[in-house]
């Protein structure tokens, strides 16, 4: 039975909170089971617009495409989607070209809703006009719907934006220190009333910044006073809150509409839309204070990936993020610091009292020694440009061997039918010799494809992992940045979390520990704050055991693909 990859996608946060994922996965899973297909991977894109092609340009579908191009999946592997527009809502010609390219690499695309199958033959066969028209119509309708929706939204937004210049409320959403009221009945002639208690908090932030306080000091002062963020947000005040208050336009009364991503303005600045709560002079002095403090002793990082485990580290006390508070190369002396991490909630006074520091360099070195060989599988070393050429070369070699074997069989049969086979002996010997040569060429093509795909023996894999570790500490900035970025992405696929516990014990004595847990709890390794391995438990070598997998995966079905990857990595190390 063929292998199957399920792909799902949704574009908005509202869809994520609904049943979009569950419906797509359920429909596709039931369809695959009915066909008897083996689901080997489930891949999704969260918040990616198919109308803009983000699922390919930025998302996991694009990464899957790269793996398909590299020949990672055998011919006949099925890409299963709930509906065709999950793959793309771009123009029909782009959709068709993308599907033709994928199917040319041996994939089949199947739509669960309707059971339509697309492969290289149905997409290119001139007699299959109905299939082609069905493809184009589906893509065209989806693209047209998305375009109409985008046009309607833009038109409505522009109309609201123009009305806002006359004092009308553009949206019910507004800064937390304001509340909307009747048209023009608010403070300063606007349609918003100032919530005095909250406005005083904002003014104090501006005053402290103008007086020389940095963002972290301001946040600590607010959290020490018990100030809570308004709205739906819980916890304490963060530096993001204060930075947006001071650098944003709302406190001075202006409104700049943004797209949902908040990275690109969606219209001109509307001056005087909100009532001003901070005078222009204080705004200028507060922002000048922020600018003047840049580069004068704040946090400094070797590169954006100074902590390879960022995003996975958690405080045992409050489950908050543990982040760097002092980089590995920080300080004014020539002596390198080991780098320190601390609970972000504790650092900002957001309810966690554990202000313990954890040594980053010691943990990183020890953790990489224990798990980097599992994080860096063959795909990390794969050369996609060479893989495709090697796949084609192997296909040619297979055909050459098959043709010669057929010729040899025909000659053998002919020799059995004639009285004097002497004239055929030379022909037989020539074909047999050519077959031996073709066999050697096929073996070389197989080896070349394995190398292009990054495959190697266990000992060789350990050697190349060591070379990556050296690149992580390279004196060449570009090499170091690339290595740390790629290793960080690899670690995210393997490490579930790192629990930092300052109140742990070891052999009956207090011990500050960092416990690294791999996906599904397959491996857990406890380190001291000095980088010593205190304990190690795991079942990574038993992940292919059905009973063990069932136990590890109980209640954690979403980790199945990651556990499959982990099992493959561990298995590759056992190969000679």
Coordinates of C-alpha atoms in Angstrom, one line a residue:
X1 CA 0.0 0.0 0.0
X2 CA 1.3 3.5 -0.8
X3 CA 2.5 6.0 1.8
X4 CA 0.5 9.1 2.4
X5 CA 1.3 12.6 3.7
X6 CA -1.7 14.6 5.1
X7 CA -1.5 18.4 4.6
X8 CA -3.8 20.9 6.4
X9 CA -3.8 24.7 6.4
X10 CA -5.8 27.6 7.9
X11 CA -5.3 31.3 7.5
X12 CA -6.7 33.0 10.6
X13 CA -6.7 32.8 14.4
X14 CA -10.5 32.4 14.3
X15 CA -10.1 29.2 12.2
X16 CA -7.5 27.9 14.7
X17 CA -9.9 28.4 17.6
X18 CA -12.7 26.6 15.6
X19 CA -12.7 23.1 14.2
X20 CA -10.8 23.8 11.0
X21 CA -7.8 21.6 12.0
X22 CA -9.8 18.8 13.5
X23 CA -12.2 18.7 10.5
X24 CA -9.4 18.6 7.9
X25 CA -7.4 16.0 9.8
X26 CA -10.5 13.9 10.5
X27 CA -11.7 13.9 6.9
X28 CA -8.2 13.1 5.5
X29 CA -7.5 10.4 8.0
X30 CA -10.8 8.6 7.4
X31 CA -10.2 8.9 3.6
X32 CA -6.7 7.4 3.9
X33 CA -7.9 4.6 6.2
X34 CA -10.7 3.7 3.7
X35 CA -8.1 3.5 0.9
X36 CA -5.7 1.4 3.0
X37 CA -2.9 4.0 2.8
X38 CA -0.2 4.4 5.5
X39 CA -0.1 8.0 6.9
X40 CA 3.6 8.7 7.4
X41 CA 3.5 12.4 8.1
X42 CA 1.0 15.1 9.0
X43 CA 2.1 18.6 8.0
X44 CA 0.3 21.9 8.6
X45 CA 0.6 25.6 8.1
X46 CA -0.9 27.8 10.7
X47 CA -1.9 31.3 9.7
X48 CA -0.7 31.1 6.1
X49 CA -2.6 32.7 3.3
X50 CA -2.9 30.5 0.2
X51 CA -4.2 33.5 -1.7
X52 CA -0.8 35.1 -1.2
X53 CA 1.2 31.9 -1.6
X54 CA 2.7 32.1 1.9
X55 CA 2.2 28.4 2.5
X56 CA 4.9 27.8 -0.2
X57 CA 7.1 30.9 0.2
X58 CA 7.2 30.9 4.0
X59 CA 5.5 27.8 5.3
X60 CA 5.8 24.1 5.8
X61 CA 4.4 23.2 2.4
X62 CA 7.4 24.9 0.8
X63 CA 9.7 22.9 3.0
X64 CA 7.9 19.7 1.9
X65 CA 8.3 20.8 -1.7
X66 CA 12.1 21.0 -1.2
X67 CA 12.2 17.5 0.3
X68 CA 10.1 16.2 -2.7
X69 CA 12.5 17.9 -5.1
X70 CA 15.4 16.3 -3.3
X71 CA 13.9 12.8 -4.0
X72 CA 13.3 12.1 -0.3
X73 CA 9.9 10.3 -1.0
X74 CA 9.5 7.3 -3.2
X75 CA 7.4 7.5 -6.4
X76 CA 3.8 7.0 -5.8
X77 CA 3.7 8.8 -2.4
X78 CA 0.4 10.6 -1.9
X79 CA -0.1 14.2 -0.8
X80 CA -3.6 14.2 0.7
X81 CA -5.6 17.4 1.3
X82 CA -9.2 18.0 2.4
X83 CA -9.9 20.4 -0.5
X84 CA -7.7 21.6 -3.4
X85 CA -7.6 25.2 -2.2
X86 CA -5.8 24.1 0.9
X87 CA -2.7 23.8 -1.4
X88 CA -3.2 27.1 -3.2
X89 CA -5.6 29.9 -4.0
X90 CA -3.2 31.7 -6.4
X91 CA -3.9 32.2 -10.1
X92 CA -4.9 28.9 -11.8
X93 CA -1.8 28.8 -14.0
X94 CA 0.4 29.1 -10.9
X95 CA -1.5 26.3 -9.2
X96 CA -1.3 24.0 -12.2
X97 CA 2.4 24.6 -12.7
X98 CA 3.1 23.9 -9.0
X99 CA 1.1 20.7 -9.1
X100 CA 2.7 19.6 -12.3
X101 CA 6.1 20.2 -10.8
X102 CA 5.3 18.1 -7.7
X103 CA 3.7 15.2 -9.7
X104 CA 6.7 15.2 -12.1
X105 CA 8.8 14.2 -9.1
X106 CA 6.7 11.1 -8.5
X107 CA 4.0 12.4 -6.1
X108 CA 0.3 12.0 -6.4
X109 CA -2.1 14.7 -5.1
X110 CA -5.4 13.4 -3.8
X111 CA -8.4 15.5 -2.7
X112 CA -10.4 13.8 0.1
X113 CA -13.5 15.9 -0.7
X114 CA -14.5 14.1 -4.0
X115 CA -11.6 11.7 -4.3
X116 CA -10.0 13.4 -7.2
X117 CA -6.5 12.1 -8.1
X118 CA -3.9 14.2 -9.8
X119 CA -0.6 12.8 -11.1
X120 CA 1.8 13.5 -13.9
X121 CA -0.4 11.6 -16.4
X122 CA -3.7 13.2 -15.6
X123 CA -2.2 16.7 -15.5
X124 CA -0.4 16.3 -18.8
X125 CA -2.4 13.9 -20.9
X126 CA -4.1 15.9 -23.7
X127 CA -7.1 13.6 -23.6
X128 CA -7.8 14.4 -20.0
X129 CA -9.3 17.9 -20.6
X130 CA -12.1 17.3 -18.1
X131 CA -9.5 16.7 -15.3
X132 CA -7.5 19.8 -16.3
X133 CA -10.7 21.9 -16.5
X134 CA -11.8 20.7 -13.1
X135 CA -8.4 21.7 -11.7
X136 CA -8.5 25.1 -13.2
X137 CA -12.1 25.8 -12.2
X138 CA -11.4 24.8 -8.6
X139 CA -8.4 27.0 -8.4
X140 CA -10.1 29.9 -10.3
X141 CA -13.1 29.9 -8.0
X142 CA -11.0 29.7 -4.9
X143 CA -8.7 32.5 -6.2
X144 CA -11.7 34.7 -7.3
X145 CA -13.4 34.2 -3.9
X146 CA -10.2 35.2 -2.1
X147 CA -9.7 38.2 -4.3
X148 CA -13.3 39.4 -3.9
X149 CA -13.0 39.0 -0.2
X150 CA -9.8 41.0 -0.1
X151 CA -11.3 43.7 -2.3
X152 CA -14.4 44.0 -0.2
X153 CA -12.3 44.2 3.0
X154 CA -10.0 46.9 1.5
X155 CA -13.0 48.9 0.3
X156 CA -14.8 48.8 3.6
X157 CA -11.6 49.7 5.4
X158 CA -10.9 52.7 3.2
X159 CA -14.4 53.9 3.8
X160 CA -14.0 53.6 7.5
X161 CA -10.6 55.3 7.3
X162 CA -12.1 58.3 5.6
X163 CA -14.9 58.5 8.1
X164 CA -12.4 58.4 10.9
X165 CA -10.8 61.6 9.7
X166 CA -14.2 63.2 10.4
X167 CA -14.3 61.9 14.0
X168 CA -16.2 58.7 13.5
X169 CA -15.1 55.6 15.3
X170 CA -13.1 53.4 13.0
X171 CA -13.3 50.3 15.1
X172 CA -14.4 49.4 18.6
X173 CA -10.9 48.4 19.5
X174 CA -8.9 51.2 21.1
X175 CA -6.0 51.6 23.6
X176 CA -6.7 50.2 27.1
X177 CA -6.7 53.7 28.6
X178 CA -9.7 54.7 26.5
X179 CA -13.3 53.6 26.0
X180 CA -15.5 54.5 23.0
X181 CA -18.5 56.8 23.4
X182 CA -21.1 58.5 21.2
X183 CA -19.8 60.3 18.1
X184 CA -18.0 63.4 19.2
X185 CA -19.1 63.1 22.8
X186 CA -15.7 62.1 24.2
X187 CA -12.7 64.0 25.6
X188 CA -11.1 66.7 23.4
X189 CA -14.0 66.4 20.9
X190 CA -13.2 62.8 20.0
X191 CA -15.4 59.7 20.4
X192 CA -13.4 58.3 23.2
X193 CA -13.3 58.9 27.0
X194 CA -10.0 58.8 29.0
X195 CA -9.8 56.2 31.8
X196 CA -7.8 58.4 34.2
X197 CA -6.2 55.7 36.4
X198 CA -4.8 54.0 33.3
X199 CA -3.8 57.2 31.6
X200 CA -1.7 58.1 34.7
X201 CA 0.2 54.8 34.3
X202 CA 1.1 55.7 30.7
X203 CA 2.2 59.2 31.6
X204 CA 4.5 57.9 34.4
X205 CA 6.1 55.6 31.9
X206 CA 6.9 58.5 29.6
X207 CA 8.2 60.5 32.6
X208 CA 10.4 57.7 33.8
X209 CA 11.9 57.2 30.3
X210 CA 12.5 60.9 30.0
X211 CA 14.3 60.9 33.4
X212 CA 16.7 58.1 32.3
X213 CA 15.0 54.8 33.3
X214 CA 15.3 52.0 30.8
X215 CA 12.5 49.7 29.8
X216 CA 13.4 46.9 32.2
X217 CA 13.6 49.3 35.1
X218 CA 10.2 50.8 34.2
X219 CA 8.6 47.4 34.0
X220 CA 10.1 46.3 37.3
X221 CA 8.7 49.5 39.0
X222 CA 5.2 48.9 37.6
X223 CA 5.1 45.2 38.5
X224 CA 6.4 46.0 42.0
X225 CA 3.4 48.3 42.4
X226 CA 1.1 45.6 41.2
X227 CA 0.0 47.3 38.0
X228 CA -1.7 44.8 35.8
X229 CA -2.1 44.9 32.0
X230 CA -5.7 45.7 31.0
X231 CA -7.8 43.8 28.6
X232 CA -7.5 40.0 28.1
X233 CA -3.8 39.8 28.9
X234 CA -2.9 38.2 32.1
X235 CA 0.3 38.2 34.2
X236 CA 2.3 41.4 34.7
X237 CA 3.5 44.3 32.6
X238 CA 6.1 43.3 30.0
X239 CA 8.7 45.4 28.2
X240 CA 6.6 44.9 25.0
X241 CA 3.8 46.8 26.7
X242 CA 6.0 49.7 27.7
X243 CA 7.8 49.9 24.4
X244 CA 4.6 50.1 22.4
X245 CA 3.1 52.7 24.8
X246 CA 6.1 55.0 24.4
X247 CA 7.0 54.4 20.8
X248 CA 3.4 54.1 19.4
X249 CA 1.3 57.0 18.3
X250 CA -1.8 56.4 20.5
X251 CA -0.6 58.3 23.6
X252 CA -0.2 61.5 21.5
X253 CA -3.7 61.1 20.0
X254 CA -2.9 59.6 16.6
X255 CA -4.0 56.4 14.9
X256 CA -2.1 54.4 12.3
X257 CA -4.1 51.4 10.9
X258 CA -2.1 48.3 10.4
X259 CA -2.8 45.0 8.7
X260 CA -3.4 42.0 10.9
X261 CA 0.3 41.1 10.9
X262 CA 1.0 44.6 12.4
X263 CA 4.1 44.8 10.2
X264 CA 2.8 47.1 7.4
X265 CA 0.5 50.2 7.7
X266 CA -2.9 49.8 6.1
X267 CA -3.6 53.5 5.6
X268 CA -2.4 57.0 6.5
X269 CA -1.9 58.4 10.0
X270 CA -5.2 59.8 11.4
X271 CA -4.1 62.8 13.5
X272 CA -6.3 63.6 16.6
X273 CA -8.3 60.4 16.3
X274 CA -7.8 59.7 20.0
X275 CA -7.6 62.2 22.9
X276 CA -4.0 63.1 23.7
X277 CA -2.8 62.0 27.1
X278 CA 0.9 63.0 26.9
X279 CA 2.1 66.4 25.7
X280 CA 4.4 66.7 22.7
X281 CA 7.4 67.8 24.8
X282 CA 7.3 64.8 27.1
X283 CA 6.8 62.4 24.2
X284 CA 9.9 63.8 22.5
X285 CA 12.0 63.6 25.7
X286 CA 10.9 60.0 26.5
X287 CA 11.7 58.8 23.0
X288 CA 15.0 60.6 23.0
X289 CA 15.8 58.8 26.3
X290 CA 15.3 55.4 24.7
X291 CA 17.5 56.4 21.7
X292 CA 20.3 57.7 23.9
X293 CA 20.4 54.5 26.0
X294 CA 20.9 52.2 22.9
X295 CA 24.3 50.6 22.8
X296 CA 25.3 51.8 26.3
X297 CA 25.3 48.5 28.2
X298 CA 22.0 46.9 27.3
X299 CA 21.8 43.3 26.3
X300 CA 24.3 42.2 23.6
X301 CA 24.1 39.0 21.7
X302 CA 26.7 37.2 19.6
X303 CA 24.0 36.7 17.0
X304 CA 20.2 36.2 17.0
X305 CA 20.7 32.5 17.8
X306 CA 22.9 33.1 20.9
X307 CA 20.8 30.6 22.8
X308 CA 20.2 27.5 20.6
X309 CA 17.5 26.3 22.9
X310 CA 15.5 29.6 23.0
X311 CA 11.8 29.1 23.1
X312 CA 12.1 25.7 24.7
X313 CA 13.4 26.7 28.2
X314 CA 10.8 26.9 31.0
X315 CA 10.9 27.9 34.6
X316 CA 9.9 25.0 36.9
X317 CA 8.2 27.5 39.3
X318 CA 5.9 29.4 37.0
X319 CA 6.4 27.8 33.5
X320 CA 7.5 31.1 32.2
X321 CA 10.2 31.5 29.5
X322 CA 13.8 31.3 30.6
X323 CA 15.8 33.8 28.6
X324 CA 19.3 35.2 28.3
X325 CA 20.0 38.1 30.6
X326 CA 23.7 38.3 29.8
X327 CA 25.2 37.0 26.6
X328 CA 28.1 34.6 26.3
X329 CA 30.4 37.3 25.1
X330 CA 29.0 40.1 27.2
X331 CA 31.1 42.3 29.6
X332 CA 33.9 44.7 29.1
X333 CA 36.8 42.4 29.9
X334 CA 38.6 40.1 27.5
X335 CA 37.5 37.1 29.5
X336 CA 34.4 35.5 28.1
X337 CA 31.3 35.1 30.3
X338 CA 29.6 31.8 30.4
X339 CA 26.3 33.6 29.6
X340 CA 23.4 33.6 32.0
X341 CA 19.7 32.9 31.7
X342 CA 16.8 33.7 34.1
X343 CA 13.1 33.4 34.2
X344 CA 11.6 36.3 32.2
X345 CA 8.7 36.6 34.7
X346 CA 11.2 36.9 37.6
X347 CA 13.4 39.3 35.7
X348 CA 10.4 41.7 35.1
X349 CA 8.7 41.2 38.4
X350 CA 5.7 39.4 36.9
X351 CA 4.9 37.2 39.8
X352 CA 7.8 34.7 39.9
X353 CA 10.2 35.0 42.8
X354 CA 12.9 32.7 41.4
X355 CA 15.6 35.1 40.2
X356 CA 18.2 32.3 39.9
X357 CA 20.7 32.4 37.1
X358 CA 21.5 29.5 34.9
X359 CA 24.8 29.1 33.0
X360 CA 24.1 29.0 29.3
X361 CA 27.5 28.0 27.8
X362 CA 27.9 25.0 30.2
X363 CA 24.4 23.7 29.5
X364 CA 24.6 24.3 25.8
X365 CA 27.9 22.4 25.5
X366 CA 26.7 19.5 27.6
X367 CA 23.3 19.3 25.9
X368 CA 24.7 19.3 22.4
X369 CA 27.1 16.5 23.3
X370 CA 24.1 14.4 24.4
X371 CA 21.6 15.1 21.6
X372 CA 23.1 16.9 18.6
X373 CA 23.6 13.6 16.8
X374 CA 19.9 12.9 17.1
X375 CA 18.9 16.5 16.0
X376 CA 21.1 16.4 12.9
X377 CA 19.7 13.6 10.7
X378 CA 20.7 12.9 7.1
X379 CA 18.4 15.7 5.8
X380 CA 20.4 18.3 7.6
X381 CA 23.4 17.4 5.4
X382 CA 21.2 16.9 2.3
X383 CA 22.2 18.7 -0.9
X384 CA 18.9 19.3 -2.7
X385 CA 20.5 20.5 -6.0
X386 CA 22.6 17.3 -6.3
X387 CA 19.8 14.9 -5.1
X388 CA 17.5 15.6 -8.1
X389 CA 20.4 14.9 -10.5
X390 CA 21.4 11.8 -8.6
X391 CA 17.7 10.5 -8.7
X392 CA 17.6 11.0 -12.4
X393 CA 20.9 9.2 -12.9
X394 CA 19.7 6.3 -10.8
X395 CA 16.5 6.0 -12.8
X396 CA 18.6 5.9 -16.0
X397 CA 20.9 3.3 -14.5
X398 CA 17.9 1.2 -13.5
X399 CA 16.5 1.3 -17.0
X400 CA 19.9 0.4 -18.6
X401 CA 20.1 -2.7 -16.3
X402 CA 16.5 -3.7 -17.0
X403 CA 17.1 -3.3 -20.8
X404 CA 20.2 -5.5 -20.8
X405 CA 18.6 -8.1 -18.6
X406 CA 15.7 -8.3 -21.1
X407 CA 18.2 -8.6 -24.0
X408 CA 20.1 -11.3 -22.1
X409 CA 16.9 -13.3 -21.5
X410 CA 15.9 -13.0 -25.2
X411 CA 19.3 -14.3 -26.3
X412 CA 19.2 -17.2 -23.8
X413 CA 15.8 -18.2 -25.0
X414 CA 17.0 -18.0 -28.6
X415 CA 20.0 -20.2 -27.8
X416 CA 17.6 -22.9 -26.5
X417 CA 15.7 -22.9 -29.8
X418 CA 18.5 -23.2 -32.3
X419 CA 20.6 -26.3 -33.1
X420 CA 23.8 -24.3 -33.3
X421 CA 24.0 -21.6 -30.7
X422 CA 27.7 -20.8 -31.5
X423 CA 26.9 -17.5 -33.3
X424 CA 24.9 -16.3 -30.3
X425 CA 27.5 -17.1 -27.7
X426 CA 29.6 -14.0 -28.5
X427 CA 26.4 -11.9 -28.4
X428 CA 25.5 -13.4 -25.0
X429 CA 29.0 -12.7 -23.7
X430 CA 28.9 -9.1 -24.9
X431 CA 25.5 -8.4 -23.3
X432 CA 26.6 -10.1 -20.1
X433 CA 29.8 -8.0 -19.9
X434 CA 27.7 -4.8 -20.6
X435 CA 25.3 -5.9 -17.8
X436 CA 28.1 -6.3 -15.3
X437 CA 29.3 -2.7 -16.2
X438 CA 25.8 -1.4 -16.0
X439 CA 25.4 -3.0 -12.6
X440 CA 28.5 -1.3 -11.3
X441 CA 27.2 2.0 -12.6
X442 CA 23.9 1.5 -10.9
X443 CA 25.7 0.7 -7.6
X444 CA 27.7 3.9 -8.0
X445 CA 24.4 5.8 -8.7
X446 CA 22.8 4.4 -5.6
X447 CA 25.8 5.5 -3.5
X448 CA 25.8 9.0 -5.1
X449 CA 22.1 9.4 -4.3
X450 CA 22.7 8.3 -0.7
X451 CA 25.5 10.9 -0.4
X452 CA 23.4 13.6 -2.0
X453 CA 20.7 12.8 0.5
X454 CA 23.2 13.1 3.4
X455 CA 23.2 9.3 4.2
X456 CA 26.3 8.0 5.8
X457 CA 27.5 5.4 8.3
X458 CA 27.2 5.9 12.1
X459 CA 30.9 6.7 12.7
X460 CA 30.9 9.1 9.7
X461 CA 27.8 10.8 11.0
X462 CA 29.5 11.4 14.4
X463 CA 32.4 13.0 12.6
X464 CA 30.2 15.4 10.6
X465 CA 28.3 16.3 13.8
X466 CA 31.6 17.2 15.4
X467 CA 32.3 19.5 12.3
X468 CA 29.0 21.2 12.9
X469 CA 29.9 21.7 16.6
X470 CA 33.1 23.4 15.5
X471 CA 31.2 25.6 13.1
X472 CA 29.0 26.7 16.0
X473 CA 32.1 28.2 17.6
X474 CA 33.7 29.5 14.4
X475 CA 35.6 32.8 14.4
X476 CA 34.0 33.5 11.0
X477 CA 30.7 35.4 11.8
X478 CA 28.8 34.3 8.7
X479 CA 29.7 30.6 9.1
X480 CA 28.8 30.8 12.8
X481 CA 25.5 32.5 12.2
X482 CA 24.4 30.0 9.5
X483 CA 25.5 27.0 11.6
X484 CA 23.6 28.3 14.7
X485 CA 20.5 29.1 12.8
X486 CA 20.3 25.7 11.1
X487 CA 21.1 23.8 14.4
X488 CA 18.4 25.9 16.3
X489 CA 15.8 24.8 13.7
X490 CA 17.0 21.2 14.0
X491 CA 16.8 21.3 17.8
X492 CA 13.2 22.6 17.7
X493 CA 12.2 19.4 16.0
X494 CA 13.7 17.2 18.7
X495 CA 13.6 19.1 22.0
X496 CA 10.2 19.4 23.6
X497 CA 11.3 21.6 26.5
X498 CA 14.1 22.3 29.0
X499 CA 12.9 22.6 32.6
X500 CA 15.1 24.9 34.7
X501 CA 14.7 24.2 38.4
X502 CA 16.7 26.1 41.1
X503 CA 15.0 24.1 43.9
X504 CA 15.7 20.6 42.7
X505 CA 17.7 18.0 44.7
X506 CA 20.3 15.4 43.7
X507 CA 21.3 12.6 46.0
X508 CA 19.6 14.3 48.9
X509 CA 21.3 17.6 48.4
X510 CA 20.0 20.9 46.9
X511 CA 21.0 21.1 43.2
X512 CA 20.2 23.7 40.5
X513 CA 19.3 21.6 37.5
X514 CA 18.2 21.8 33.8
X515 CA 16.3 18.8 32.5
X516 CA 16.1 18.4 28.7
X517 CA 13.1 16.4 27.5
X518 CA 12.9 15.2 23.9
X519 CA 9.7 14.9 22.0
X520 CA 7.1 12.6 23.5
X521 CA 9.2 12.1 26.6
X522 CA 11.3 9.6 24.6
X523 CA 14.5 10.9 26.4
X524 CA 15.0 13.0 29.5
X525 CA 18.5 14.1 30.6
X526 CA 19.1 16.1 33.8
X527 CA 22.2 18.4 33.9
X528 CA 23.7 20.4 36.8
X529 CA 24.2 24.1 36.4
X530 CA 27.8 23.3 35.7
X531 CA 26.9 21.1 32.7
X532 CA 27.4 17.7 34.4
X533 CA 25.0 14.9 33.4
X534 CA 23.2 13.8 36.6
X535 CA 20.7 11.4 35.2
X536 CA 19.6 10.0 31.9
X537 CA 16.5 8.0 31.0
X538 CA 15.0 7.2 27.6
X539 CA 13.5 4.7 25.2
X540 CA 14.8 6.2 21.9
X541 CA 16.2 2.8 20.9
X542 CA 12.8 1.2 21.3
X543 CA 10.6 3.7 19.4
X544 CA 9.9 1.2 16.7
X545 CA 8.4 -1.2 19.2
X546 CA 4.6 -0.9 18.8
X547 CA 3.9 -1.4 22.5
X548 CA 6.5 1.1 23.5
X549 CA 5.3 3.6 20.9
X550 CA 1.7 3.2 22.2
X551 CA 2.9 4.0 25.7
X552 CA 5.0 6.9 24.8
X553 CA 2.4 8.4 22.5
X554 CA -0.6 8.0 24.8
X555 CA -2.4 11.3 24.8
X556 CA 0.2 12.9 22.5
X557 CA -0.8 12.0 19.0
X558 CA 0.5 15.2 17.5
X559 CA 4.1 14.1 18.3
X560 CA 3.9 11.0 16.2
X561 CA 5.7 12.5 13.1
X562 CA 8.5 13.9 15.4
X563 CA 8.9 10.6 17.1
X564 CA 9.1 8.9 13.7
X565 CA 11.9 11.4 12.8
X566 CA 13.6 10.6 16.1
X567 CA 13.4 6.9 15.6
X568 CA 14.9 7.3 12.1
X569 CA 17.8 9.4 13.4
X570 CA 18.6 6.8 16.1
X571 CA 18.3 4.0 13.5
X572 CA 20.7 5.6 11.1
X573 CA 23.4 5.6 13.8
X574 CA 23.1 1.8 14.2
X575 CA 23.8 1.2 10.5
X576 CA 27.4 0.2 9.6

